[in-house]
Amino acid sequence: MTAVSPDLLRRFDVPGPRYTSYPTADRFVEAFGEDDYVLALQQRRLGAAAKALPLSVYVHIPFCESLCYYCACNKIITKHHDRADGYLRYLSREIGLHTAHCGTGQVVSQLHLGGGTPTFLSDAGLGELMAMLQRSFTLAPGGEYSIEVDPRTVTPERLAALADLGFNRLSFGVQDFDAEVQKAVHRIQPAEQVFALVDAARGLGFESINVDLIYGLPRQTPESFDRTLAQVARLRPDRIALYAYAHLPERFKPQRRIVPAELPAASAKVSMLSRSLDAFLDAGYVYVGMDHFALPTDALAVAKRQGRLHRNFQGYSTQPDCDLIGLGVSAIGRVGATYSQNAKTLDEYCDFLDQGRLPVVRGLALTRDDLVRRSAIMALMCQGELLFEPMEQAWLIDFRHYFAAELVQLEAMAEQGLVTMGAEGIEVTAMGWFFVRGIAMVFDRYLQADRNRARFSRII
């Protein structure tokens, strides 16, 4: 990071998408609805993909016992755990409607439970959900089966129950170990609690343990975050996700409880990120790409070395570029050349299912240009290179003509040392990986035409 000039940091400290999809979810339209989604499911069932390519499944559990002030997720705050029972009944209906259209027994190689707080569900509730999924889908041996865990909601005994249910990956929400920061964001969880749970998870044989961190939270300083970084290095999770806090109180009501004066200055955020990169690289982690670090032996780092990295709505993944079924309130799916999103409120979600309808309220059918640009963006973000000839053969285009304007913009980035441009293609440099969102933005036709980017988090 010492080679990155302050001017370069300032120039790229702009809002931009994370590109878990292209086009991004803000481009979804209500004109795409249930009928369009059903057609995509049926086309998958009749096509070669149903047998040749496994599915990824995401299940959204919206419930949380308490409110974290930084949160921008779709959640319902409640201490009434019986609400989960009704939600599971509706998930069962939604799963049934999916299998009616795409068939029973489709192979699933990746399952992720997110939220909210998935561990809001009891062990019995989680068991019921897994039984539903196993009745409707075939969970592939050796697949990735992960669940997000709030350390305040589990014990070593609960982790053992998760292992028994077939989960082999855990993601712990830590954010920051500093007590003052935890108070400021209304999420108190002692470091000792997290250390004990990670130790228990290792003893239970979980294949990969991830820790989420956030920099830019209220009351954080570079010095206080250094202490958290040192604790995480001692904890030594297999993966680390390091996110920049995006303060958007006009969009996310919980963030209005954060005192703006307590937020660190932009220069302090840059310092925290720089020091984080140094700390994790010194601790032996591989910088996988935007937000993600992994130990060299972790599957994510191995996939990057071997050029097998992929990206989906959950971030970087080792799984092939497969269709994604999204289940639950606000869940996003991808089937064929379409994206879809479920109703964002529980009442609307349940109302659709009461009518025997899939709760899809918006989405997008991708154009040929969308698909070409998605291919370019994902190649840059996952492989760090964009080769002309494979793109030309796959999409029957003249790359230099099709992307003439984009290549002009990239020349300026090449002068800044972020990419190298040759006769065969474009390659992201070691320094360029830090700015890979900005590099990918060059190929975003929607973003280039719309300079209103305030809805996105900042790159730095």
CSV table of C-alpha atoms in Angstrom, one decimal:
chain,number,residue,atom,x,y,z
A,1,MET,CA,0.0,0.0,0.0
A,2,THR,CA,2.9,2.4,0.5
A,3,ALA,CA,3.2,2.6,-3.4
A,4,VAL,CA,-0.4,3.9,-3.6
A,5,SER,CA,-0.4,7.7,-3.8
A,6,PRO,CA,-2.8,9.8,-1.8
A,7,ASP,CA,-4.0,11.4,-5.1
A,8,LEU,CA,-4.8,7.9,-6.4
A,9,LEU,CA,-6.8,7.1,-3.3
A,10,ARG,CA,-8.7,10.3,-3.5
A,11,ARG,CA,-9.5,9.8,-7.2
A,12,PHE,CA,-10.9,6.3,-6.6
A,13,ASP,CA,-12.7,7.1,-3.3
A,14,VAL,CA,-16.1,7.3,-5.2
A,15,PRO,CA,-19.3,5.3,-4.8
A,16,GLY,CA,-19.5,2.1,-6.9
A,17,PRO,CA,-21.1,-1.3,-7.1
A,18,ARG,CA,-19.6,-4.5,-5.6
A,19,TYR,CA,-20.5,-6.4,-8.7
A,20,THR,CA,-22.0,-9.5,-7.1
A,21,SER,CA,-24.1,-9.3,-10.3
A,22,TYR,CA,-24.1,-7.3,-13.5
A,23,PRO,CA,-26.4,-5.5,-14.2
A,24,THR,CA,-26.6,-4.6,-10.5
A,25,ALA,CA,-29.7,-5.1,-8.4
A,26,ASP,CA,-30.7,-1.4,-8.6
A,27,ARG,CA,-31.4,-2.0,-12.3
A,28,PHE,CA,-34.1,-4.6,-11.6
A,29,VAL,CA,-37.6,-3.6,-12.8
A,30,GLU,CA,-41.1,-4.5,-11.7
A,31,ALA,CA,-42.0,-5.3,-15.2
A,32,PHE,CA,-40.2,-8.6,-14.6
A,33,GLY,CA,-42.4,-10.8,-12.5
A,34,GLU,CA,-43.5,-14.2,-11.5
A,35,ASP,CA,-44.4,-15.3,-15.1
A,36,ASP,CA,-40.9,-14.4,-16.4
A,37,TYR,CA,-39.3,-16.2,-13.5
A,38,VAL,CA,-41.4,-19.4,-14.0
A,39,LEU,CA,-40.5,-19.4,-17.7
A,40,ALA,CA,-36.8,-19.2,-16.8
A,41,LEU,CA,-37.2,-22.2,-14.3
A,42,GLN,CA,-39.0,-24.2,-17.0
A,43,GLN,CA,-36.4,-23.5,-19.6
A,44,ARG,CA,-33.7,-24.7,-17.2
A,45,ARG,CA,-35.7,-27.9,-16.6
A,46,LEU,CA,-35.9,-28.6,-20.3
A,47,GLY,CA,-32.4,-27.6,-21.2
A,48,ALA,CA,-29.0,-29.2,-20.7
A,49,ALA,CA,-28.2,-27.1,-17.7
A,50,ALA,CA,-30.5,-29.0,-15.4
A,51,LYS,CA,-28.4,-32.2,-15.7
A,52,ALA,CA,-25.0,-30.7,-16.4
A,53,LEU,CA,-24.7,-27.8,-13.9
A,54,PRO,CA,-25.5,-27.9,-10.2
A,55,LEU,CA,-27.6,-25.3,-8.5
A,56,SER,CA,-26.7,-22.8,-5.7
A,57,VAL,CA,-29.4,-22.1,-3.1
A,58,TYR,CA,-29.6,-19.1,-0.8
A,59,VAL,CA,-32.1,-19.0,2.0
A,60,HIS,CA,-32.8,-15.6,3.7
A,61,ILE,CA,-33.8,-15.8,7.4
A,62,PRO,CA,-34.8,-12.2,8.3
A,63,PHE,CA,-35.2,-12.4,12.1
A,64,CYS,CA,-32.8,-10.8,14.6
A,65,GLU,CA,-33.2,-10.5,18.4
A,66,SER,CA,-31.6,-7.0,18.5
A,67,LEU,CA,-30.8,-4.2,16.1
A,68,CYS,CA,-27.2,-3.5,15.0
A,69,TYR,CA,-27.1,0.2,14.1
A,70,TYR,CA,-24.8,-0.2,11.0
A,71,CYS,CA,-27.0,-2.9,9.4
A,72,ALA,CA,-28.3,-2.4,5.9
A,73,CYS,CA,-29.7,-6.0,5.6
A,74,ASN,CA,-33.4,-6.9,5.3
A,75,LYS,CA,-34.3,-7.9,8.8
A,76,ILE,CA,-37.2,-8.1,11.3
A,77,ILE,CA,-36.3,-7.3,15.0
A,78,THR,CA,-38.2,-9.6,17.4
A,79,LYS,CA,-37.6,-11.7,20.5
A,80,HIS,CA,-40.6,-13.9,19.6
A,81,HIS,CA,-39.0,-17.0,18.3
A,82,ASP,CA,-42.4,-18.6,17.4
A,83,ARG,CA,-42.5,-16.3,14.4
A,84,ALA,CA,-39.9,-18.5,12.8
A,85,ASP,CA,-42.4,-21.4,12.8
A,86,GLY,CA,-44.8,-19.6,10.5
A,87,TYR,CA,-41.9,-18.5,8.3
A,88,LEU,CA,-40.7,-22.0,7.8
A,89,ARG,CA,-44.2,-23.0,6.7
A,90,TYR,CA,-44.0,-20.3,4.0
A,91,LEU,CA,-40.5,-21.4,3.0
A,92,SER,CA,-41.9,-24.9,2.5
A,93,ARG,CA,-44.6,-23.6,0.1
A,94,GLU,CA,-42.0,-21.6,-1.8
A,95,ILE,CA,-39.7,-24.6,-2.1
A,96,GLY,CA,-42.7,-26.7,-3.3
A,97,LEU,CA,-43.5,-24.1,-6.0
A,98,HIS,CA,-39.9,-24.2,-7.2
A,99,THR,CA,-39.8,-28.0,-7.6
A,100,ALA,CA,-43.1,-27.9,-9.4
A,101,HIS,CA,-41.5,-25.8,-12.1
A,102,CYS,CA,-37.9,-27.0,-12.2
A,103,GLY,CA,-38.3,-30.6,-10.9
A,104,THR,CA,-37.4,-32.5,-7.8
A,105,GLY,CA,-33.9,-33.7,-7.1
A,106,GLN,CA,-31.9,-31.1,-8.9
A,107,VAL,CA,-28.3,-31.2,-7.6
A,108,VAL,CA,-27.2,-28.5,-5.3
A,109,SER,CA,-23.4,-27.9,-4.8
A,110,GLN,CA,-23.7,-24.7,-2.7
A,111,LEU,CA,-26.1,-23.7,0.0
A,112,HIS,CA,-25.9,-20.6,2.1
A,113,LEU,CA,-28.2,-19.4,4.9
A,114,GLY,CA,-28.0,-15.7,5.5
A,115,GLY,CA,-30.0,-12.9,7.1
A,116,GLY,CA,-30.9,-11.4,9.5
A,117,THR,CA,-29.6,-14.1,11.8
A,118,PRO,CA,-30.1,-17.7,10.6
A,119,THR,CA,-29.2,-19.0,14.0
A,120,PHE,CA,-32.3,-17.2,15.3
A,121,LEU,CA,-34.0,-20.5,14.3
A,122,SER,CA,-33.8,-23.2,16.9
A,123,ASP,CA,-31.9,-26.4,16.3
A,124,ALA,CA,-35.2,-28.1,15.6
A,125,GLY,CA,-36.2,-25.3,13.1
A,126,LEU,CA,-32.9,-25.5,11.3
A,127,GLY,CA,-33.3,-29.3,11.1
A,128,GLU,CA,-36.8,-28.8,9.7
A,129,LEU,CA,-35.4,-26.4,7.0
A,130,MET,CA,-32.6,-28.8,6.0
A,131,ALA,CA,-35.1,-31.7,5.8
A,132,MET,CA,-37.3,-29.6,3.4
A,133,LEU,CA,-34.3,-28.8,1.2
A,134,GLN,CA,-33.1,-32.4,1.2
A,135,ARG,CA,-36.5,-33.7,0.2
A,136,SER,CA,-36.7,-31.3,-2.8
A,137,PHE,CA,-33.0,-31.1,-3.9
A,138,THR,CA,-30.0,-33.4,-3.9
A,139,LEU,CA,-27.2,-32.0,-1.9
A,140,ALA,CA,-24.0,-33.0,-3.6
A,141,PRO,CA,-21.3,-34.7,-1.6
A,142,GLY,CA,-18.4,-32.3,-1.0
A,143,GLY,CA,-20.5,-29.2,-1.6
A,144,GLU,CA,-20.2,-26.0,0.2
A,145,TYR,CA,-22.9,-25.7,2.9
A,146,SER,CA,-22.5,-22.5,4.9
A,147,ILE,CA,-24.4,-20.5,7.5
A,148,GLU,CA,-24.0,-17.0,8.9
A,149,VAL,CA,-23.6,-17.1,12.7
A,150,ASP,CA,-24.1,-14.3,15.3
A,151,PRO,CA,-21.7,-15.3,18.1
A,152,ARG,CA,-24.3,-14.1,20.6
A,153,THR,CA,-26.8,-16.7,19.5
A,154,VAL,CA,-24.8,-19.9,19.6
A,155,THR,CA,-22.9,-22.2,22.0
A,156,PRO,CA,-20.4,-25.0,21.2
A,157,GLU,CA,-23.3,-27.4,21.5
A,158,ARG,CA,-25.2,-25.5,18.9
A,159,LEU,CA,-22.2,-25.5,16.6
A,160,ALA,CA,-22.2,-29.3,17.0
A,161,ALA,CA,-25.8,-29.4,16.0
A,162,LEU,CA,-25.0,-27.4,12.8
A,163,ALA,CA,-22.2,-29.8,11.9
A,164,ASP,CA,-24.7,-32.7,12.4
A,165,LEU,CA,-27.1,-31.0,10.0
A,166,GLY,CA,-24.4,-31.0,7.3
A,167,PHE,CA,-23.1,-27.5,7.4
A,168,ASN,CA,-19.3,-27.4,6.8
A,169,ARG,CA,-18.6,-23.7,6.6
A,170,LEU,CA,-19.3,-20.9,9.2
A,171,SER,CA,-19.2,-17.2,8.9
A,172,PHE,CA,-19.0,-15.3,12.2
A,173,GLY,CA,-20.1,-11.6,12.3
A,174,VAL,CA,-17.4,-9.8,14.4
A,175,GLN,CA,-17.2,-6.3,12.8
A,176,ASP,CA,-14.8,-5.0,15.6
A,177,PHE,CA,-13.6,-6.3,19.0
A,178,ASP,CA,-13.3,-2.8,20.5
A,179,ALA,CA,-15.8,-2.4,23.4
A,180,GLU,CA,-16.5,1.3,22.6
A,181,VAL,CA,-17.2,0.6,19.0
A,182,GLN,CA,-19.5,-2.3,20.0
A,183,LYS,CA,-21.4,0.1,22.3
A,184,ALA,CA,-21.7,2.7,19.5
A,185,VAL,CA,-23.3,0.1,17.1
A,186,HIS,CA,-25.3,-1.7,19.7
A,187,ARG,CA,-23.6,-5.1,19.3
A,188,ILE,CA,-21.8,-6.3,22.4
A,189,GLN,CA,-19.8,-9.5,22.0
A,190,PRO,CA,-16.6,-10.1,24.0
A,191,ALA,CA,-13.6,-11.3,22.0
A,192,GLU,CA,-13.3,-14.3,24.4
A,193,GLN,CA,-16.7,-15.5,23.3
A,194,VAL,CA,-15.7,-15.5,19.6
A,195,PHE,CA,-12.3,-17.2,20.3
A,196,ALA,CA,-14.1,-20.0,22.2
A,197,LEU,CA,-16.6,-20.5,19.4
A,198,VAL,CA,-14.0,-20.6,16.7
A,199,ASP,CA,-11.9,-23.1,18.7
A,200,ALA,CA,-15.0,-25.3,19.2
A,201,ALA,CA,-15.8,-25.1,15.4
A,202,ARG,CA,-12.2,-26.2,14.6
A,203,GLY,CA,-12.6,-29.1,17.0
A,204,LEU,CA,-15.9,-30.1,15.2
A,205,GLY,CA,-14.1,-30.2,11.8
A,206,PHE,CA,-15.7,-27.3,10.0
A,207,GLU,CA,-13.8,-27.0,6.7
A,208,SER,CA,-13.7,-23.2,6.5
A,209,ILE,CA,-14.4,-20.4,9.1
A,210,ASN,CA,-14.9,-16.9,8.0
A,211,VAL,CA,-14.9,-13.7,10.1
A,212,ASP,CA,-16.6,-10.5,8.9
A,213,LEU,CA,-15.0,-7.1,9.8
A,214,ILE,CA,-16.1,-3.6,9.1
A,215,TYR,CA,-13.9,-0.5,9.1
A,216,GLY,CA,-15.3,3.1,9.2
A,217,LEU,CA,-17.7,2.4,12.2
A,218,PRO,CA,-18.3,5.1,14.9
A,219,ARG,CA,-15.6,5.5,17.5
A,220,GLN,CA,-13.1,3.6,15.4
A,221,THR,CA,-9.6,4.9,15.0
A,222,PRO,CA,-6.7,3.4,13.1
A,223,GLU,CA,-5.0,2.6,16.5
A,224,SER,CA,-8.1,0.9,17.9
A,225,PHE,CA,-8.6,-1.1,14.7
A,226,ASP,CA,-5.0,-2.1,14.9
A,227,ARG,CA,-5.9,-3.9,18.1
A,228,THR,CA,-8.8,-5.7,16.4
A,229,LEU,CA,-6.5,-6.7,13.5
A,230,ALA,CA,-4.0,-8.2,15.9
A,231,GLN,CA,-6.7,-10.2,17.7
A,232,VAL,CA,-8.0,-11.5,14.3
A,233,ALA,CA,-4.5,-12.5,13.3
A,234,ARG,CA,-4.3,-14.6,16.5
A,235,LEU,CA,-7.8,-16.0,15.9
A,236,ARG,CA,-6.5,-17.0,12.4
A,237,PRO,CA,-9.8,-17.7,10.6
A,238,ASP,CA,-9.6,-19.4,7.2
A,239,ARG,CA,-11.2,-16.4,5.5
A,240,ILE,CA,-11.7,-12.7,6.4
A,241,ALA,CA,-14.2,-10.4,4.8
A,242,LEU,CA,-13.3,-6.8,5.4
A,243,TYR,CA,-16.0,-4.3,4.4
A,244,ALA,CA,-16.1,-0.5,4.4
A,245,TYR,CA,-19.0,0.9,6.3
A,246,ALA,CA,-21.4,2.8,4.1
A,247,HIS,CA,-23.3,5.5,6.1
A,248,LEU,CA,-26.5,5.9,4.2
A,249,PRO,CA,-29.1,6.9,6.9
A,250,GLU,CA,-31.5,8.2,4.3
A,251,ARG,CA,-31.8,4.7,2.9
A,252,PHE,CA,-31.3,2.6,6.0
A,253,LYS,CA,-33.3,3.7,9.1
A,254,PRO,CA,-31.2,1.9,11.8
A,255,GLN,CA,-28.2,4.0,10.7
A,256,ARG,CA,-30.0,7.1,11.9
A,257,ARG,CA,-29.1,6.0,15.5
A,258,ILE,CA,-25.4,6.4,14.7
A,259,VAL,CA,-23.9,9.7,15.8
A,260,PRO,CA,-22.3,11.3,12.6
A,261,ALA,CA,-19.7,13.1,14.7
A,262,GLU,CA,-18.4,9.8,15.9
A,263,LEU,CA,-17.7,8.5,12.4
A,264,PRO,CA,-14.0,8.4,11.4
A,265,ALA,CA,-12.8,10.9,8.8
A,266,ALA,CA,-12.1,9.6,5.2
A,267,SER,CA,-8.3,9.8,5.8
A,268,ALA,CA,-8.7,7.6,8.9
A,269,LYS,CA,-10.7,5.0,6.9
A,270,VAL,CA,-8.0,4.9,4.2
A,271,SER,CA,-5.4,4.4,7.0
A,272,MET,CA,-7.5,1.6,8.5
A,273,LEU,CA,-7.7,-0.2,5.1
A,274,SER,CA,-4.0,0.3,4.4
A,275,ARG,CA,-3.0,-1.1,7.8
A,276,SER,CA,-5.5,-4.0,7.4
A,277,LEU,CA,-3.9,-5.0,4.2
A,278,ASP,CA,-0.4,-4.9,5.7
A,279,ALA,CA,-1.5,-6.8,8.9
A,280,PHE,CA,-3.3,-9.6,7.0
A,281,LEU,CA,-0.5,-10.0,4.4
A,282,ASP,CA,2.1,-10.0,7.2
A,283,ALA,CA,0.0,-12.7,8.9
A,284,GLY,CA,0.3,-14.9,5.8
A,285,TYR,CA,-3.1,-14.3,4.2
A,286,VAL,CA,-3.7,-14.1,0.4
A,287,TYR,CA,-5.5,-11.0,-0.8
A,288,VAL,CA,-8.2,-12.8,-2.9
A,289,GLY,CA,-9.7,-9.6,-4.2
A,290,MET,CA,-12.2,-6.9,-3.2
A,291,ASP,CA,-13.0,-7.3,0.6
A,292,HIS,CA,-11.7,-10.9,0.8
A,293,PHE,CA,-8.6,-12.5,2.3
A,294,ALA,CA,-7.9,-16.2,2.8
A,295,LEU,CA,-5.2,-18.5,4.1
A,296,PRO,CA,-3.1,-20.0,1.3
A,297,THR,CA,-4.5,-23.4,2.0
A,298,ASP,CA,-8.2,-22.3,1.9
A,299,ALA,CA,-10.2,-23.3,-1.1
A,300,LEU,CA,-10.8,-19.6,-2.0
A,301,ALA,CA,-7.1,-18.9,-2.2
A,302,VAL,CA,-6.5,-22.1,-4.1
A,303,ALA,CA,-9.3,-21.2,-6.6
A,304,LYS,CA,-7.6,-17.8,-7.2
A,305,ARG,CA,-4.2,-19.4,-7.9
A,306,GLN,CA,-5.8,-21.9,-10.3
A,307,GLY,CA,-8.0,-19.3,-12.1
A,308,ARG,CA,-11.2,-20.9,-10.9
A,309,LEU,CA,-12.6,-18.0,-8.8
A,310,HIS,CA,-16.2,-17.0,-9.4
A,311,ARG,CA,-18.5,-14.3,-8.0
A,312,ASN,CA,-22.2,-14.4,-7.1
A,313,PHE,CA,-24.6,-12.6,-4.8
A,314,GLN,CA,-22.8,-13.9,-1.7
A,315,GLY,CA,-19.4,-12.6,-3.0
A,316,TYR,CA,-16.4,-14.6,-4.2
A,317,SER,CA,-17.0,-18.3,-4.5
A,318,THR,CA,-15.1,-21.5,-5.6
A,319,GLN,CA,-18.3,-22.9,-7.2
A,320,PRO,CA,-18.8,-22.9,-11.0
A,321,ASP,CA,-20.9,-20.1,-12.5
A,322,CYS,CA,-24.2,-21.8,-11.7
A,323,ASP,CA,-27.9,-20.8,-11.4
A,324,LEU,CA,-28.9,-19.5,-8.0
A,325,ILE,CA,-32.3,-20.1,-6.4
A,326,GLY,CA,-33.2,-17.4,-3.8
A,327,LEU,CA,-35.6,-18.4,-1.1
A,328,GLY,CA,-37.3,-16.2,1.5
A,329,VAL,CA,-38.0,-12.5,2.0
A,330,SER,CA,-36.0,-10.2,-0.4
A,331,ALA,CA,-33.9,-13.1,-1.7
A,332,ILE,CA,-32.3,-12.6,-5.1
A,333,GLY,CA,-31.9,-15.4,-7.6
A,334,ARG,CA,-30.3,-15.9,-11.0
A,335,VAL,CA,-31.6,-18.5,-13.5
A,336,GLY,CA,-30.4,-18.5,-17.0
A,337,ALA,CA,-30.1,-15.0,-18.4
A,338,THR,CA,-32.5,-13.6,-15.7
A,339,TYR,CA,-32.3,-12.1,-12.2
A,340,SER,CA,-35.2,-12.1,-9.8
A,341,GLN,CA,-36.0,-10.7,-6.4
A,342,ASN,CA,-38.6,-11.7,-3.9
A,343,ALA,CA,-41.0,-9.3,-2.0
A,344,LYS,CA,-39.1,-7.3,0.6
A,345,THR,CA,-41.8,-7.3,3.3
A,346,LEU,CA,-43.0,-10.4,5.2
A,347,ASP,CA,-46.6,-9.5,4.6
A,348,GLU,CA,-46.2,-9.2,0.9
A,349,TYR,CA,-44.1,-12.4,0.7
A,350,CYS,CA,-46.7,-14.4,2.6
A,351,ASP,CA,-49.6,-12.9,0.6
A,352,PHE,CA,-48.0,-14.2,-2.7
A,353,LEU,CA,-47.6,-17.7,-1.3
A,354,ASP,CA,-51.1,-17.7,0.2
A,355,GLN,CA,-52.3,-17.2,-3.4
A,356,GLY,CA,-50.1,-20.1,-4.6
A,357,ARG,CA,-47.7,-17.8,-6.4
A,358,LEU,CA,-44.0,-17.4,-6.3
A,359,PRO,CA,-43.2,-14.1,-4.5
A,360,VAL,CA,-41.1,-12.5,-7.3
A,361,VAL,CA,-41.8,-8.8,-7.4
A,362,ARG,CA,-39.0,-7.5,-9.7
A,363,GLY,CA,-36.0,-8.7,-11.8
A,364,LEU,CA,-34.4,-8.4,-15.1
A,365,ALA,CA,-34.0,-10.3,-18.4
A,366,LEU,CA,-30.5,-9.7,-19.5
A,367,THR,CA,-29.8,-8.4,-23.0
A,368,ARG,CA,-27.0,-9.6,-25.2
A,369,ASP,CA,-25.0,-6.5,-24.3
A,370,ASP,CA,-25.6,-7.2,-20.6
A,371,LEU,CA,-24.2,-10.7,-21.0
A,372,VAL,CA,-21.1,-9.5,-22.9
A,373,ARG,CA,-20.3,-6.9,-20.3
A,374,ARG,CA,-21.0,-9.3,-17.4
A,375,SER,CA,-18.5,-11.6,-18.9
A,376,ALA,CA,-15.9,-8.8,-19.0
A,377,ILE,CA,-16.5,-7.6,-15.5
A,378,MET,CA,-16.5,-11.0,-13.9
A,379,ALA,CA,-13.2,-11.9,-15.8
A,380,LEU,CA,-11.6,-8.8,-14.3
A,381,MET,CA,-12.9,-9.3,-10.8
A,382,CYS,CA,-12.3,-13.1,-10.6
A,383,GLN,CA,-9.3,-13.8,-12.8
A,384,GLY,CA,-7.7,-10.4,-12.9
A,385,GLU,CA,-7.4,-10.5,-16.7
A,386,LEU,CA,-9.6,-9.9,-19.7
A,387,LEU,CA,-8.3,-11.7,-22.8
A,388,PHE,CA,-9.6,-10.4,-26.2
A,389,GLU,CA,-9.7,-13.6,-28.3
A,390,PRO,CA,-11.8,-15.8,-25.9
A,391,MET,CA,-14.3,-12.9,-25.6
A,392,GLU,CA,-14.4,-12.5,-29.4
A,393,GLN,CA,-15.0,-16.2,-29.9
A,394,ALA,CA,-17.6,-16.5,-27.2
A,395,TRP,CA,-19.6,-13.4,-28.2
A,396,LEU,CA,-18.7,-13.0,-31.9
A,397,ILE,CA,-17.5,-9.4,-31.4
A,398,ASP,CA,-14.5,-7.4,-32.4
A,399,PHE,CA,-13.3,-6.6,-28.9
A,400,ARG,CA,-11.4,-3.4,-29.7
A,401,HIS,CA,-14.3,-2.0,-31.7
A,402,TYR,CA,-17.0,-3.1,-29.3
A,403,PHE,CA,-15.2,-1.6,-26.3
A,404,ALA,CA,-13.3,1.3,-28.0
A,405,ALA,CA,-14.5,3.9,-25.5
A,406,GLU,CA,-13.7,1.6,-22.5
A,407,LEU,CA,-10.1,0.9,-23.8
A,408,VAL,CA,-9.5,4.7,-23.9
A,409,GLN,CA,-10.5,4.9,-20.2
A,410,LEU,CA,-8.3,2.0,-19.4
A,411,GLU,CA,-5.3,3.7,-21.0
A,412,ALA,CA,-5.4,6.3,-18.2
A,413,MET,CA,-5.5,3.5,-15.6
A,414,ALA,CA,-2.5,1.8,-17.3
A,415,GLU,CA,-0.6,5.1,-16.9
A,416,GLN,CA,-1.5,5.0,-13.1
A,417,GLY,CA,-0.1,1.4,-12.8
A,418,LEU,CA,-3.5,-0.2,-12.2
A,419,VAL,CA,-3.7,-2.4,-15.4
A,420,THR,CA,-1.3,-3.5,-18.1
A,421,MET,CA,-2.6,-3.5,-21.7
A,422,GLY,CA,-1.1,-5.7,-24.4
A,423,ALA,CA,-1.9,-7.2,-27.7
A,424,GLU,CA,-3.7,-10.2,-26.1
A,425,GLY,CA,-5.7,-8.4,-23.4
A,426,ILE,CA,-5.9,-6.5,-20.1
A,427,GLU,CA,-4.3,-7.6,-16.8
A,428,VAL,CA,-5.0,-6.1,-13.4
A,429,THR,CA,-1.7,-5.3,-11.6
A,430,ALA,CA,-0.9,-6.1,-8.0
A,431,MET,CA,-1.8,-2.5,-7.1
A,432,GLY,CA,-4.8,-2.6,-9.4
A,433,TRP,CA,-6.4,-5.4,-7.3
A,434,PHE,CA,-7.0,-2.8,-4.6
A,435,PHE,CA,-9.0,-0.7,-7.1
A,436,VAL,CA,-10.7,-3.6,-9.0
A,437,ARG,CA,-14.1,-2.1,-8.5
A,438,GLY,CA,-13.1,1.0,-10.2
A,439,ILE,CA,-11.6,-0.9,-13.1
A,440,ALA,CA,-14.8,-3.0,-13.5
A,441,MET,CA,-16.9,0.2,-13.5
A,442,VAL,CA,-15.4,1.2,-16.8
A,443,PHE,CA,-17.4,-1.7,-18.5
A,444,ASP,CA,-20.7,-0.8,-16.7
A,445,ARG,CA,-22.8,0.8,-19.4
A,446,TYR,CA,-25.6,1.7,-16.9
A,447,LEU,CA,-23.1,3.4,-14.6
A,448,GLN,CA,-21.4,5.3,-17.3
A,449,ALA,CA,-24.7,6.7,-18.4
A,450,ASP,CA,-25.9,7.5,-14.9
A,451,ARG,CA,-23.6,9.5,-12.7
A,452,ASN,CA,-26.0,9.4,-9.7
A,453,ARG,CA,-23.9,6.9,-7.8
A,454,ALA,CA,-24.7,8.0,-4.2
A,455,ARG,CA,-26.8,4.8,-3.7
A,456,PHE,CA,-23.6,2.7,-3.7
A,457,SER,CA,-21.0,2.3,-1.0
A,458,ARG,CA,-17.6,4.0,-1.6
A,459,ILE,CA,-14.7,2.0,-3.1
A,460,ILE,CA,-12.3,3.0,-0.3
